[in-house]
PDB file of C-alpha atoms in Angstrom:
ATOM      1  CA  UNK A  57    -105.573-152.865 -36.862  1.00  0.00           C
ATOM      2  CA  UNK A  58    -104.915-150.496 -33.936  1.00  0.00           C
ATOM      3  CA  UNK A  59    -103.682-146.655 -34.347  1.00  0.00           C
ATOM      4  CA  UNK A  60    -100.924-146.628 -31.690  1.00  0.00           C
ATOM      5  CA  UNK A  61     -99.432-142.617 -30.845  1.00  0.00           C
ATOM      6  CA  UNK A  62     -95.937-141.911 -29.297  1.00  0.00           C
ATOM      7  CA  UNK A  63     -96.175-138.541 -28.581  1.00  0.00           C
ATOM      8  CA  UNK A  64     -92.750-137.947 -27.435  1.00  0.00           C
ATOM      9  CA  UNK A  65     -91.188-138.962 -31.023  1.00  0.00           C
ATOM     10  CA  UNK A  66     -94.377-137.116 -32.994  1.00  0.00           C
ATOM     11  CA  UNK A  67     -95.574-140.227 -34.617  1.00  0.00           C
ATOM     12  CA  UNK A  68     -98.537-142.483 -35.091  1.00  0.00           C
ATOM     13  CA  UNK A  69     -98.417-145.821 -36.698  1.00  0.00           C
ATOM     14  CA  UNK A  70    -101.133-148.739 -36.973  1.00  0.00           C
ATOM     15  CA  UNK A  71    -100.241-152.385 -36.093  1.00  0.00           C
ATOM     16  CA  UNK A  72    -102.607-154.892 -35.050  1.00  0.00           C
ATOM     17  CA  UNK A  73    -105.137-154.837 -32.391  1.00  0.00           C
ATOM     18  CA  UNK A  74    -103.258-157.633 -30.176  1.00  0.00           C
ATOM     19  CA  UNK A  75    -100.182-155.773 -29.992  1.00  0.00           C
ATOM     20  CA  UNK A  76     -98.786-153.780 -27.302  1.00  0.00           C
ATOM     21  CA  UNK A  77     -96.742-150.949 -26.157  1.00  0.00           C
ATOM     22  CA  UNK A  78     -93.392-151.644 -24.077  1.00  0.00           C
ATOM     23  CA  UNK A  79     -94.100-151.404 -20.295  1.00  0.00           C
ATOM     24  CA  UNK A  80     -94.934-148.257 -18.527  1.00  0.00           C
ATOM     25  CA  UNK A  81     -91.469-148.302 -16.454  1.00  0.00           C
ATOM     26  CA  UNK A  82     -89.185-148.680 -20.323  1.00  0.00           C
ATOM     27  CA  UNK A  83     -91.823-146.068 -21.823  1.00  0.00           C
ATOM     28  CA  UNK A  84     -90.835-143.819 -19.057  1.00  0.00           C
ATOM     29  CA  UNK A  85     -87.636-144.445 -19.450  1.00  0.00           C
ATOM     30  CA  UNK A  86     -86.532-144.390 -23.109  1.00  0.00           C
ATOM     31  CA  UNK A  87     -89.719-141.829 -24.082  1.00  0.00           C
ATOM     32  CA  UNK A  88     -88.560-141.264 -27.716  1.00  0.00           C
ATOM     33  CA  UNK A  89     -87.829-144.605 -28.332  1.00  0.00           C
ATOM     34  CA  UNK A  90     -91.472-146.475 -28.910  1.00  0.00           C
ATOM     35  CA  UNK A  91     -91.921-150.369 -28.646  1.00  0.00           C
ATOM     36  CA  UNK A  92     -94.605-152.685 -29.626  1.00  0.00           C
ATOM     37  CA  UNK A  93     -94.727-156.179 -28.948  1.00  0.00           C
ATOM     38  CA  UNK A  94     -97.110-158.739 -30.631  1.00  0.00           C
ATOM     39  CA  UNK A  95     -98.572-161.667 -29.000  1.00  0.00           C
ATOM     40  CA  UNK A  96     -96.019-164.774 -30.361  1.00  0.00           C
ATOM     41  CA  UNK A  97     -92.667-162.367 -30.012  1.00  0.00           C
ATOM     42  CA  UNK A  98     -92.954-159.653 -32.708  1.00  0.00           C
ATOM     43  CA  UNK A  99     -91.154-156.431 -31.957  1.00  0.00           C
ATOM     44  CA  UNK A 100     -90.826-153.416 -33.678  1.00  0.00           C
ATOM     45  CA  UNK A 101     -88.871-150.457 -32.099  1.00  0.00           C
ATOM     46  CA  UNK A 102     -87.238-147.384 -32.791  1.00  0.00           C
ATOM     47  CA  UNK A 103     -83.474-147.836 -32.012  1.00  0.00           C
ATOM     48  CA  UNK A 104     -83.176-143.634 -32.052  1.00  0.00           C
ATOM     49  CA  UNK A 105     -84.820-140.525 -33.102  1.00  0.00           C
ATOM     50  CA  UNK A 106     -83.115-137.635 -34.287  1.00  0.00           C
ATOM     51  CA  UNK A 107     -83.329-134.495 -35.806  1.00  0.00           C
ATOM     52  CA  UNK A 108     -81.267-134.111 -39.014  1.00  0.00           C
ATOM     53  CA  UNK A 109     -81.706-131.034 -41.339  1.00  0.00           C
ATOM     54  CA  UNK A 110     -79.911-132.213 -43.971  1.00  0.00           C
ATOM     55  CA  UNK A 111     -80.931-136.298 -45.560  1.00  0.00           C
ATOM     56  CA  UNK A 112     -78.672-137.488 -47.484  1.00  0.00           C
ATOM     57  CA  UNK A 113     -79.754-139.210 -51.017  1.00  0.00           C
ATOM     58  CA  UNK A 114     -81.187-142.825 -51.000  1.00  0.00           C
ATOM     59  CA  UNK A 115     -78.028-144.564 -52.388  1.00  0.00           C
ATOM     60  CA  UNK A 116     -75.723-142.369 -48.956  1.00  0.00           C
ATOM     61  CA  UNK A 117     -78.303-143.713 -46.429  1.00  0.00           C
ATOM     62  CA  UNK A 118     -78.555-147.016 -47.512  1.00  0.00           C
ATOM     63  CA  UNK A 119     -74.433-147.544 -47.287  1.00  0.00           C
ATOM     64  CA  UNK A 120     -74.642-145.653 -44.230  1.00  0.00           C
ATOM     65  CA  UNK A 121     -77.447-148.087 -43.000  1.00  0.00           C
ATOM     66  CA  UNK A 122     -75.390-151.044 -44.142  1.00  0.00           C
ATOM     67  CA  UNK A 123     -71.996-149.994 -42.511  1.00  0.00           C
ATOM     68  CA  UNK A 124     -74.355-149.068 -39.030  1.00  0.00           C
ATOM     69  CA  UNK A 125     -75.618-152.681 -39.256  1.00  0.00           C
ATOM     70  CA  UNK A 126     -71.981-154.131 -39.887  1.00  0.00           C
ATOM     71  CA  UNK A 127     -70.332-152.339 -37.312  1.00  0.00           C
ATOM     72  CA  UNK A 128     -72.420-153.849 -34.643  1.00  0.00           C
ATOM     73  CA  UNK A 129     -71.075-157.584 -35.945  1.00  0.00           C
ATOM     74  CA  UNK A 130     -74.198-158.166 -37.733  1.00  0.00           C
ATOM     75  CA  UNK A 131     -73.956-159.558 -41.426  1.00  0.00           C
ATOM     76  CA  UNK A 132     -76.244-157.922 -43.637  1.00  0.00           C
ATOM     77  CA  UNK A 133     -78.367-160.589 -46.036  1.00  0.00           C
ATOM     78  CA  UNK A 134     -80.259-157.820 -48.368  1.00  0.00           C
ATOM     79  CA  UNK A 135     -80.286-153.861 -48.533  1.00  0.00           C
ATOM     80  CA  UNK A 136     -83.387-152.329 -50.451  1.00  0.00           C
ATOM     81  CA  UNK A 137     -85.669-149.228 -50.068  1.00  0.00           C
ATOM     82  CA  UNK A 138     -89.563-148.639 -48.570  1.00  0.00           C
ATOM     83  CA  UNK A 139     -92.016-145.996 -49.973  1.00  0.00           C
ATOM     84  CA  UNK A 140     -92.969-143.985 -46.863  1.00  0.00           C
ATOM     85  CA  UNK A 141     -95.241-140.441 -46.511  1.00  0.00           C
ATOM     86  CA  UNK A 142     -94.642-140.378 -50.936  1.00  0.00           C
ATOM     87  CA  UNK A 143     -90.760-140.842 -49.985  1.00  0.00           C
ATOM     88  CA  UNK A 144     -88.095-143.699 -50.669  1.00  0.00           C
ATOM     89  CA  UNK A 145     -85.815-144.717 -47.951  1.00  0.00           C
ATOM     90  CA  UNK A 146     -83.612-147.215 -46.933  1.00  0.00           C
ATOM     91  CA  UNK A 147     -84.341-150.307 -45.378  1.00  0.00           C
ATOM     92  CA  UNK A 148     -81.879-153.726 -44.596  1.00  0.00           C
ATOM     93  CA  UNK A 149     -82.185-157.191 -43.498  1.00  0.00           C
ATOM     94  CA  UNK A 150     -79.717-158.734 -41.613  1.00  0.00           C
ATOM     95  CA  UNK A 151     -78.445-161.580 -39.284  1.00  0.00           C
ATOM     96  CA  UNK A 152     -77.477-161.135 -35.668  1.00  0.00           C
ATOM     97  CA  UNK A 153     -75.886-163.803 -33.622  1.00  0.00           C
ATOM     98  CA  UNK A 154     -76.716-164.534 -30.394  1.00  0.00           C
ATOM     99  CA  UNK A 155     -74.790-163.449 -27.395  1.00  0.00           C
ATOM    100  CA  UNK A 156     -74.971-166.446 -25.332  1.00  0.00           C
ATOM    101  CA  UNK A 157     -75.174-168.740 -28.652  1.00  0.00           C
ATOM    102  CA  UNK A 158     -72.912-167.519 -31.966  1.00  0.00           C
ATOM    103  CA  UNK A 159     -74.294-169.817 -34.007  1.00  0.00           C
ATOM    104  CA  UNK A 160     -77.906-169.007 -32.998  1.00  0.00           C
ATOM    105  CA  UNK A 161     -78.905-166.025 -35.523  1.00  0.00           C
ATOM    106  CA  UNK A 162     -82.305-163.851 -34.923  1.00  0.00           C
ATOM    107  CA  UNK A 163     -83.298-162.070 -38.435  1.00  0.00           C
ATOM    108  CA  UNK A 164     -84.228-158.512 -38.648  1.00  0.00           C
ATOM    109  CA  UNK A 165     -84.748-155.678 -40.387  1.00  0.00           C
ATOM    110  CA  UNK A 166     -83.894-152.333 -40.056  1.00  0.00           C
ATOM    111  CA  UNK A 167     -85.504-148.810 -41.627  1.00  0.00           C
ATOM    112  CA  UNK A 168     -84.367-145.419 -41.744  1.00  0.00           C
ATOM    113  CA  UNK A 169     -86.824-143.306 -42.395  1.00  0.00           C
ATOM    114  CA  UNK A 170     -86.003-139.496 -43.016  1.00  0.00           C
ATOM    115  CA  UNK A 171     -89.169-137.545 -42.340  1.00  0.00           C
ATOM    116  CA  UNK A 172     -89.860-133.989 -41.415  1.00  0.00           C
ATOM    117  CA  UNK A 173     -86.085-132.982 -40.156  1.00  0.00           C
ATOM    118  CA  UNK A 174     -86.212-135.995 -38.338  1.00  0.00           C
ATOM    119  CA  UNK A 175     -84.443-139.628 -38.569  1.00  0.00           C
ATOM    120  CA  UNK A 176     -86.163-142.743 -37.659  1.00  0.00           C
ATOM    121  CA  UNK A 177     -84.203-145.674 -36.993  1.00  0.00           C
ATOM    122  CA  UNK A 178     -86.374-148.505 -36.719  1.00  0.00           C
ATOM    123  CA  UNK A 179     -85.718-152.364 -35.935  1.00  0.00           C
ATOM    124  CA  UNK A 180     -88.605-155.501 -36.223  1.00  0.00           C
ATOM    125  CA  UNK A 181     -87.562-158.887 -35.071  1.00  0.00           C
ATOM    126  CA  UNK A 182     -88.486-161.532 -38.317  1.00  0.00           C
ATOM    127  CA  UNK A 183     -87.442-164.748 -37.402  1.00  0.00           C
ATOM    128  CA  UNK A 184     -84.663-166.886 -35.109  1.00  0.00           C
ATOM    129  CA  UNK A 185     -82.750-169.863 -36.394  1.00  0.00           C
ATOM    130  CA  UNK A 186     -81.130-172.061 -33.464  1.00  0.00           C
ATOM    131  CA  UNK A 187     -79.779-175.352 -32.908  1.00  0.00           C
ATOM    132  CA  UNK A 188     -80.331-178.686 -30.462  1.00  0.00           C
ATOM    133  CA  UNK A 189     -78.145-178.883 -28.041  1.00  0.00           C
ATOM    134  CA  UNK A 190     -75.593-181.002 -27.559  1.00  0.00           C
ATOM    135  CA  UNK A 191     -77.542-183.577 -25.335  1.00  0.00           C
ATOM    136  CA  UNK A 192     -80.247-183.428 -28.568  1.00  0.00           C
ATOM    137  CA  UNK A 193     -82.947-181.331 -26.585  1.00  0.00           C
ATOM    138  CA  UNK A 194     -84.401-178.275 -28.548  1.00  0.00           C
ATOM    139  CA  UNK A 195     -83.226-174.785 -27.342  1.00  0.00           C
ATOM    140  CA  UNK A 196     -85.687-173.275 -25.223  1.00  0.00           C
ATOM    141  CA  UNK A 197     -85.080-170.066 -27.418  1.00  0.00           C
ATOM    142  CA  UNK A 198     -86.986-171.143 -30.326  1.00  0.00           C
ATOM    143  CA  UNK A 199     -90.210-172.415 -31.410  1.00  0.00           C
ATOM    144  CA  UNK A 200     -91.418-174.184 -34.788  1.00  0.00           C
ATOM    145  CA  UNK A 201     -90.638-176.246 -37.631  1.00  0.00           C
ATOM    146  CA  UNK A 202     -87.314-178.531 -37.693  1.00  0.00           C
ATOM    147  CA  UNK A 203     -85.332-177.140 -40.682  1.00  0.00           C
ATOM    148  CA  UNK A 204     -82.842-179.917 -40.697  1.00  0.00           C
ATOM    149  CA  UNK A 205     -81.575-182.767 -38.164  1.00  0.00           C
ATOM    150  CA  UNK A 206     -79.826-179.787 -36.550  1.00  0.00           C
ATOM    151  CA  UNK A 207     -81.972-176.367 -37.032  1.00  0.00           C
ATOM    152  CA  UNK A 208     -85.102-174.973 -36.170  1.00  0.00           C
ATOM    153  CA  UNK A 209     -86.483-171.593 -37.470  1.00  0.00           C
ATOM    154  CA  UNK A 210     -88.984-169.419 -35.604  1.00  0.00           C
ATOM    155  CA  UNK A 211     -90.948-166.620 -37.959  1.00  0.00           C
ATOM    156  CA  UNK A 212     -92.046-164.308 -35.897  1.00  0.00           C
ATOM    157  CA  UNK A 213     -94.119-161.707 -37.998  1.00  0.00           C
ATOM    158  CA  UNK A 214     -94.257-161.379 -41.905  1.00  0.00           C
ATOM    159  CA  UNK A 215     -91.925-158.652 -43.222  1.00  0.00           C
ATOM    160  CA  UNK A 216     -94.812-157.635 -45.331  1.00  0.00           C
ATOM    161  CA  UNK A 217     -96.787-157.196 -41.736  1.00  0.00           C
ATOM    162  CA  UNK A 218     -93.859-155.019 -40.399  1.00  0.00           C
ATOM    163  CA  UNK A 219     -93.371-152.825 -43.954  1.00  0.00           C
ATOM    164  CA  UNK A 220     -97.326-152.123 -43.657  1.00  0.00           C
ATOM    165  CA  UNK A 221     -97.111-151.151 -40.279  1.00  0.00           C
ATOM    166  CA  UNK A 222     -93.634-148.850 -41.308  1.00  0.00           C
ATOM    167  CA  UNK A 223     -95.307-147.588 -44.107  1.00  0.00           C
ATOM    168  CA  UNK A 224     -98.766-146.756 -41.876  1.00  0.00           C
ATOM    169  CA  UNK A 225     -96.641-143.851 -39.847  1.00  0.00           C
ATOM    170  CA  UNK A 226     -97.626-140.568 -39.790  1.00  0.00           C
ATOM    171  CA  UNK A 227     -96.036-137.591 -38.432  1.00  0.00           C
ATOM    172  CA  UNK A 228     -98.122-135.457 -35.215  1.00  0.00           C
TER     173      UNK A 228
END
């Protein structure tokens, strides 16, 4: 494991060694919005961080979470909550479709973390489920074992892997 520092959001987290940080130009760019990319398509990145004063309780965030996630056309599979700094918050996992491909789905998860008058709001990429193509070739989107006749899923990293890495943040 690597210790990787965003100073512009005030946090350090530790993922492993062969990850990396988004490129210098999107770093630049989106400063308080850190990226790390793993080796075989893992991503974890914060969507936003802002200040907030004022959490609300567990049980608030995680329906606020849930209706964030819906409101983007997402459908949400599971909402439950992640110990972080000695504190519970809210995480969810949920399908996306695919832009170019409705039926093609990419997995993910989503934490809000409410730490030091500050909201987290963090996304990490677990697996994609697509389909052959009408002509029977696999979708160049995807890679790993046939489901069925008609499916193929690609796990990307665990969700374990991505909660130890979550729960590995501490505040600077």
């Amino acid at each position: 494991m690597a210790r990787y520092a965003f100073r512009r959001a005030r946090i350090t987290l530790e993922a492993p060694s062969t990850w990396r940080k988004a490129p210098l130009l999107k770093r630049m760019r989106y400063p308080r919005q850190p990226e790390l990319y793993g080796p075989n398509s893992e991503y974890i990145g914060f969507d936003s961080v802002e200040r907030d004063d004022t959490p609300p309780s567990v049980a608030e965030a995680s329906i606020q979470l849930r209706d964030d996630i819906v409101a983007r056309g997402n459908t949400v599979v599971s909402v439950s909550s992640l110990v972080v700094l000695g504190k519970e918050h809210p995480t969810a996992i949920f399908d996306k479709p695919m832009l170019y491909a409705p039926r093609e789905m990419t997995r993910m998860k989503k934490y809000r973390l409410f730490l030091a008058g500050t909201v987290y709001t963090i996304t990490a990429t677990l697996s994609f489920e697509g389909s052959k193509s009408a002509r029977g070739e696999p979708s160049p989107y995807q890679r790993g074992d046939v489901l069925t006749e008609s499916s193929r899923r690609t796990t990307f990293y665990s969700e374990e892997g991505y909660d130890k890495i979550v729960k590995s943040i501490s505040i600077s």
